[in-house]
Amino acid sequence: MKRLNSKSGCAVEVTLSVMGGTWKPIILFHLLHGKKRFSELSKSIGSITQRMLTLQLRELEDAGIVLRTVYAEVPPRVDYELTALGQSLKPVLIAMRTWGTAYAKDRLYDAQPPSWAQLCASDTPHSIPLQ
Protein backbone atom coordinates (compact mmCIF):
# COMPACT_ATOMS: atom_id res chain seq x y z
CA MET A 1 0.00 0.00 0.00
CA LYS A 2 1.30 3.42 -0.98
CA ARG A 3 2.07 5.75 1.91
CA LEU A 4 0.17 9.05 1.76
CA ASN A 5 2.09 12.27 2.17
CA SER A 6 -0.24 14.93 3.51
CA LYS A 7 1.67 18.19 3.72
CA SER A 8 -0.93 19.97 5.81
CA GLY A 9 -2.02 17.06 7.99
CA CYS A 10 -5.62 17.85 7.04
CA ALA A 11 -7.96 14.85 7.20
CA VAL A 12 -9.99 16.17 4.25
CA GLU A 13 -6.81 16.27 2.17
CA VAL A 14 -6.09 12.65 3.11
CA THR A 15 -9.65 11.61 2.20
CA LEU A 16 -9.47 13.36 -1.16
CA SER A 17 -6.08 11.83 -1.92
CA VAL A 18 -7.67 8.38 -1.54
CA MET A 19 -11.10 8.84 -3.12
CA GLY A 20 -11.01 12.21 -4.85
CA GLY A 21 -11.05 13.00 -8.53
CA THR A 22 -13.56 12.72 -11.32
CA TRP A 23 -13.94 8.96 -11.45
CA LYS A 24 -13.16 7.40 -8.07
CA PRO A 25 -16.32 8.54 -6.25
CA ILE A 26 -18.43 7.38 -9.20
CA ILE A 27 -16.71 3.99 -9.26
CA LEU A 28 -17.16 3.64 -5.50
CA PHE A 29 -20.82 4.63 -5.75
CA HIS A 30 -21.42 1.90 -8.32
CA LEU A 31 -19.76 -0.67 -6.06
CA LEU A 32 -21.99 0.12 -3.07
CA HIS A 33 -24.34 -2.74 -3.93
CA GLY A 34 -21.66 -5.38 -4.19
CA LYS A 35 -19.42 -7.09 -6.68
CA LYS A 36 -19.25 -5.92 -10.27
CA ARG A 37 -17.24 -7.10 -13.19
CA PHE A 38 -15.08 -4.66 -15.11
CA SER A 39 -17.50 -4.65 -18.04
CA GLU A 40 -20.45 -3.93 -15.73
CA LEU A 41 -18.63 -0.98 -14.20
CA SER A 42 -17.61 0.32 -17.60
CA LYS A 43 -21.15 0.07 -18.94
CA SER A 44 -22.82 1.60 -15.89
CA ILE A 45 -20.40 4.54 -15.76
CA GLY A 46 -20.51 5.10 -19.50
CA SER A 47 -18.08 7.82 -20.47
CA ILE A 48 -14.94 6.48 -18.77
CA THR A 49 -12.27 4.90 -20.96
CA GLN A 50 -11.11 1.36 -20.21
CA ARG A 51 -7.62 2.64 -19.49
CA MET A 52 -8.86 5.23 -17.00
CA LEU A 53 -11.16 2.72 -15.29
CA THR A 54 -8.24 0.30 -14.96
CA LEU A 55 -5.97 2.99 -13.49
CA GLN A 56 -8.58 4.20 -11.02
CA LEU A 57 -9.44 0.66 -9.89
CA ARG A 58 -5.74 -0.09 -9.35
CA GLU A 59 -5.33 3.03 -7.22
CA LEU A 60 -8.40 2.16 -5.17
CA GLU A 61 -7.10 -1.39 -4.76
CA ASP A 62 -3.67 -0.09 -3.66
CA ALA A 63 -5.40 2.14 -1.09
CA GLY A 64 -7.26 -0.86 0.35
CA ILE A 65 -10.66 0.50 -0.71
CA VAL A 66 -11.46 -2.01 -3.47
CA LEU A 67 -10.83 -5.75 -3.57
CA ARG A 68 -10.02 -7.32 -6.93
CA THR A 69 -10.76 -11.05 -7.25
CA VAL A 70 -9.47 -13.00 -10.25
CA TYR A 71 -11.14 -16.34 -11.03
CA ALA A 72 -9.27 -19.12 -12.83
CA GLU A 73 -11.83 -19.49 -15.60
CA VAL A 74 -11.82 -19.33 -19.36
CA PRO A 75 -12.52 -16.62 -20.31
CA PRO A 76 -10.94 -14.97 -17.26
CA ARG A 77 -13.30 -13.31 -14.83
CA VAL A 78 -12.40 -10.46 -12.49
CA ASP A 79 -14.75 -9.02 -9.87
CA TYR A 80 -14.39 -5.78 -7.96
CA GLU A 81 -16.00 -5.03 -4.62
CA LEU A 82 -15.59 -2.67 -1.72
CA THR A 83 -13.50 -3.77 1.23
CA ALA A 84 -14.68 -3.01 4.77
CA LEU A 85 -12.65 0.18 4.50
CA GLY A 86 -14.39 0.97 1.21
CA GLN A 87 -17.80 0.29 2.78
CA SER A 88 -16.94 2.85 5.45
CA LEU A 89 -17.13 5.49 2.69
CA LYS A 90 -20.85 4.78 2.16
CA PRO A 91 -22.06 7.75 4.27
CA VAL A 92 -19.65 10.04 2.42
CA LEU A 93 -20.87 8.83 -0.99
CA ILE A 94 -24.54 9.08 0.00
CA ALA A 95 -23.94 12.60 1.32
CA MET A 96 -22.25 13.53 -1.97
CA ARG A 97 -25.23 12.19 -3.92
CA THR A 98 -27.69 14.07 -1.70
CA TRP A 99 -25.75 17.33 -1.94
CA GLY A 100 -25.25 16.97 -5.70
CA THR A 101 -28.95 16.32 -6.27
CA ALA A 102 -29.94 19.43 -4.31
CA TYR A 103 -27.27 21.57 -5.96
CA ALA A 104 -28.19 20.42 -9.45
CA LYS A 105 -31.88 21.00 -8.78
CA ASP A 106 -31.29 24.53 -7.50
CA ARG A 107 -28.44 25.68 -9.71
CA LEU A 108 -27.82 23.63 -12.81
CA TYR A 109 -31.14 23.28 -14.59
CA ASP A 110 -34.54 24.88 -14.42
CA ALA A 111 -37.10 22.48 -15.81
CA GLN A 112 -36.03 19.03 -16.95
CA PRO A 113 -32.79 17.55 -15.64
CA PRO A 114 -30.38 16.28 -18.28
CA SER A 115 -30.11 12.52 -18.73
CA TRP A 116 -26.77 12.38 -16.85
CA ALA A 117 -28.49 13.74 -13.77
CA GLN A 118 -30.62 10.62 -13.62
CA LEU A 119 -27.59 8.32 -13.45
CA CYS A 120 -27.09 8.43 -9.70
CA ALA A 121 -30.79 8.79 -9.01
CA SER A 122 -31.84 5.78 -11.06
CA ASP A 123 -28.79 3.53 -10.95
CA THR A 124 -28.82 0.33 -8.92
CA PRO A 125 -27.60 2.01 -5.73
CA HIS A 126 -30.77 4.16 -5.69
CA SER A 127 -32.30 1.91 -3.08
CA ILE A 128 -29.50 2.77 -0.67
CA PRO A 129 -31.07 4.80 2.12
CA LEU A 130 -30.06 8.44 2.24
CA GLN A 131 -29.18 8.24 5.95
mmCIF file of C-alpha atoms in Angstrom:
data_model
loop_
_atom_site.group_PDB
_atom_site.id
_atom_site.type_symbol
_atom_site.label_atom_id
_atom_site.label_comp_id
_atom_site.label_asym_id
_atom_site.label_seq_id
_atom_site.Cartn_x
_atom_site.Cartn_y
_atom_site.Cartn_z
ATOM 1 C CA MET A 1 0.000 0.000 0.000
ATOM 2 C CA LYS A 2 1.302 3.416 -0.977
ATOM 3 C CA ARG A 3 2.066 5.755 1.905
ATOM 4 C CA LEU A 4 0.173 9.052 1.763
ATOM 5 C CA ASN A 5 2.090 12.265 2.167
ATOM 6 C CA SER A 6 -0.238 14.931 3.510
ATOM 7 C CA LYS A 7 1.668 18.187 3.723
ATOM 8 C CA SER A 8 -0.934 19.968 5.805
ATOM 9 C CA GLY A 9 -2.016 17.060 7.990
ATOM 10 C CA CYS A 10 -5.621 17.848 7.039
ATOM 11 C CA ALA A 11 -7.962 14.847 7.204
ATOM 12 C CA VAL A 12 -9.986 16.172 4.250
ATOM 13 C CA GLU A 13 -6.807 16.265 2.169
ATOM 14 C CA VAL A 14 -6.093 12.649 3.110
ATOM 15 C CA THR A 15 -9.646 11.610 2.196
ATOM 16 C CA LEU A 16 -9.467 13.360 -1.164
ATOM 17 C CA SER A 17 -6.083 11.832 -1.916
ATOM 18 C CA VAL A 18 -7.666 8.383 -1.536
ATOM 19 C CA MET A 19 -11.097 8.837 -3.115
ATOM 20 C CA GLY A 20 -11.012 12.212 -4.850
ATOM 21 C CA GLY A 21 -11.052 13.002 -8.531
ATOM 22 C CA THR A 22 -13.558 12.715 -11.320
ATOM 23 C CA TRP A 23 -13.935 8.958 -11.448
ATOM 24 C CA LYS A 24 -13.164 7.399 -8.072
ATOM 25 C CA PRO A 25 -16.324 8.543 -6.253
ATOM 26 C CA ILE A 26 -18.429 7.378 -9.201
ATOM 27 C CA ILE A 27 -16.710 3.986 -9.257
ATOM 28 C CA LEU A 28 -17.164 3.640 -5.505
ATOM 29 C CA PHE A 29 -20.822 4.629 -5.749
ATOM 30 C CA HIS A 30 -21.415 1.896 -8.324
ATOM 31 C CA LEU A 31 -19.761 -0.665 -6.059
ATOM 32 C CA LEU A 32 -21.987 0.119 -3.067
ATOM 33 C CA HIS A 33 -24.342 -2.736 -3.934
ATOM 34 C CA GLY A 34 -21.665 -5.377 -4.191
ATOM 35 C CA LYS A 35 -19.420 -7.091 -6.683
ATOM 36 C CA LYS A 36 -19.253 -5.917 -10.267
ATOM 37 C CA ARG A 37 -17.243 -7.096 -13.195
ATOM 38 C CA PHE A 38 -15.077 -4.659 -15.110
ATOM 39 C CA SER A 39 -17.503 -4.651 -18.043
ATOM 40 C CA GLU A 40 -20.447 -3.931 -15.732
ATOM 41 C CA LEU A 41 -18.633 -0.981 -14.196
ATOM 42 C CA SER A 42 -17.608 0.321 -17.602
ATOM 43 C CA LYS A 43 -21.151 0.067 -18.943
ATOM 44 C CA SER A 44 -22.821 1.597 -15.888
ATOM 45 C CA ILE A 45 -20.404 4.540 -15.757
ATOM 46 C CA GLY A 46 -20.511 5.095 -19.496
ATOM 47 C CA SER A 47 -18.083 7.815 -20.473
ATOM 48 C CA ILE A 48 -14.943 6.478 -18.768
ATOM 49 C CA THR A 49 -12.271 4.901 -20.959
ATOM 50 C CA GLN A 50 -11.110 1.364 -20.209
ATOM 51 C CA ARG A 51 -7.616 2.641 -19.485
ATOM 52 C CA MET A 52 -8.862 5.235 -16.999
ATOM 53 C CA LEU A 53 -11.160 2.724 -15.293
ATOM 54 C CA THR A 54 -8.244 0.297 -14.965
ATOM 55 C CA LEU A 55 -5.968 2.987 -13.494
ATOM 56 C CA GLN A 56 -8.577 4.197 -11.024
ATOM 57 C CA LEU A 57 -9.437 0.662 -9.894
ATOM 58 C CA ARG A 58 -5.739 -0.090 -9.347
ATOM 59 C CA GLU A 59 -5.325 3.034 -7.223
ATOM 60 C CA LEU A 60 -8.398 2.161 -5.168
ATOM 61 C CA GLU A 61 -7.096 -1.389 -4.758
ATOM 62 C CA ASP A 62 -3.668 -0.091 -3.662
ATOM 63 C CA ALA A 63 -5.396 2.136 -1.093
ATOM 64 C CA GLY A 64 -7.262 -0.857 0.354
ATOM 65 C CA ILE A 65 -10.660 0.500 -0.711
ATOM 66 C CA VAL A 66 -11.460 -2.011 -3.467
ATOM 67 C CA LEU A 67 -10.833 -5.752 -3.567
ATOM 68 C CA ARG A 68 -10.019 -7.325 -6.930
ATOM 69 C CA THR A 69 -10.759 -11.051 -7.252
ATOM 70 C CA VAL A 70 -9.473 -13.001 -10.253
ATOM 71 C CA TYR A 71 -11.136 -16.339 -11.025
ATOM 72 C CA ALA A 72 -9.271 -19.121 -12.830
ATOM 73 C CA GLU A 73 -11.831 -19.492 -15.598
ATOM 74 C CA VAL A 74 -11.825 -19.325 -19.364
ATOM 75 C CA PRO A 75 -12.520 -16.618 -20.308
ATOM 76 C CA PRO A 76 -10.936 -14.974 -17.262
ATOM 77 C CA ARG A 77 -13.299 -13.311 -14.826
ATOM 78 C CA VAL A 78 -12.405 -10.458 -12.486
ATOM 79 C CA ASP A 79 -14.746 -9.024 -9.869
ATOM 80 C CA TYR A 80 -14.385 -5.776 -7.963
ATOM 81 C CA GLU A 81 -16.001 -5.034 -4.623
ATOM 82 C CA LEU A 82 -15.591 -2.666 -1.721
ATOM 83 C CA THR A 83 -13.503 -3.772 1.230
ATOM 84 C CA ALA A 84 -14.681 -3.014 4.765
ATOM 85 C CA LEU A 85 -12.650 0.183 4.504
ATOM 86 C CA GLY A 86 -14.393 0.973 1.213
ATOM 87 C CA GLN A 87 -17.798 0.292 2.779
ATOM 88 C CA SER A 88 -16.939 2.848 5.453
ATOM 89 C CA LEU A 89 -17.125 5.490 2.692
ATOM 90 C CA LYS A 90 -20.849 4.779 2.164
ATOM 91 C CA PRO A 91 -22.061 7.748 4.275
ATOM 92 C CA VAL A 92 -19.654 10.037 2.420
ATOM 93 C CA LEU A 93 -20.865 8.830 -0.987
ATOM 94 C CA ILE A 94 -24.539 9.077 0.001
ATOM 95 C CA ALA A 95 -23.936 12.605 1.321
ATOM 96 C CA MET A 96 -22.247 13.526 -1.972
ATOM 97 C CA ARG A 97 -25.234 12.195 -3.922
ATOM 98 C CA THR A 98 -27.691 14.070 -1.701
ATOM 99 C CA TRP A 99 -25.748 17.327 -1.939
ATOM 100 C CA GLY A 100 -25.248 16.967 -5.696
ATOM 101 C CA THR A 101 -28.945 16.316 -6.266
ATOM 102 C CA ALA A 102 -29.943 19.427 -4.310
ATOM 103 C CA TYR A 103 -27.274 21.567 -5.962
ATOM 104 C CA ALA A 104 -28.195 20.421 -9.448
ATOM 105 C CA LYS A 105 -31.883 21.003 -8.779
ATOM 106 C CA ASP A 106 -31.289 24.534 -7.504
ATOM 107 C CA ARG A 107 -28.439 25.680 -9.707
ATOM 108 C CA LEU A 108 -27.822 23.628 -12.814
ATOM 109 C CA TYR A 109 -31.144 23.279 -14.590
ATOM 110 C CA ASP A 110 -34.538 24.876 -14.417
ATOM 111 C CA ALA A 111 -37.104 22.478 -15.806
ATOM 112 C CA GLN A 112 -36.031 19.035 -16.955
ATOM 113 C CA PRO A 113 -32.794 17.550 -15.638
ATOM 114 C CA PRO A 114 -30.380 16.277 -18.277
ATOM 115 C CA SER A 115 -30.107 12.516 -18.725
ATOM 116 C CA TRP A 116 -26.775 12.383 -16.855
ATOM 117 C CA ALA A 117 -28.494 13.743 -13.769
ATOM 118 C CA GLN A 118 -30.625 10.621 -13.617
ATOM 119 C CA LEU A 119 -27.591 8.325 -13.447
ATOM 120 C CA CYS A 120 -27.094 8.428 -9.700
ATOM 121 C CA ALA A 121 -30.791 8.794 -9.010
ATOM 122 C CA SER A 122 -31.839 5.782 -11.058
ATOM 123 C CA ASP A 123 -28.790 3.530 -10.953
ATOM 124 C CA THR A 124 -28.824 0.333 -8.923
ATOM 125 C CA PRO A 125 -27.597 2.015 -5.729
ATOM 126 C CA HIS A 126 -30.766 4.160 -5.695
ATOM 127 C CA SER A 127 -32.298 1.909 -3.085
ATOM 128 C CA ILE A 128 -29.503 2.767 -0.669
ATOM 129 C CA PRO A 129 -31.074 4.799 2.120
ATOM 130 C CA LEU A 130 -30.061 8.441 2.242
ATOM 131 C CA GLN A 131 -29.178 8.236 5.946
#
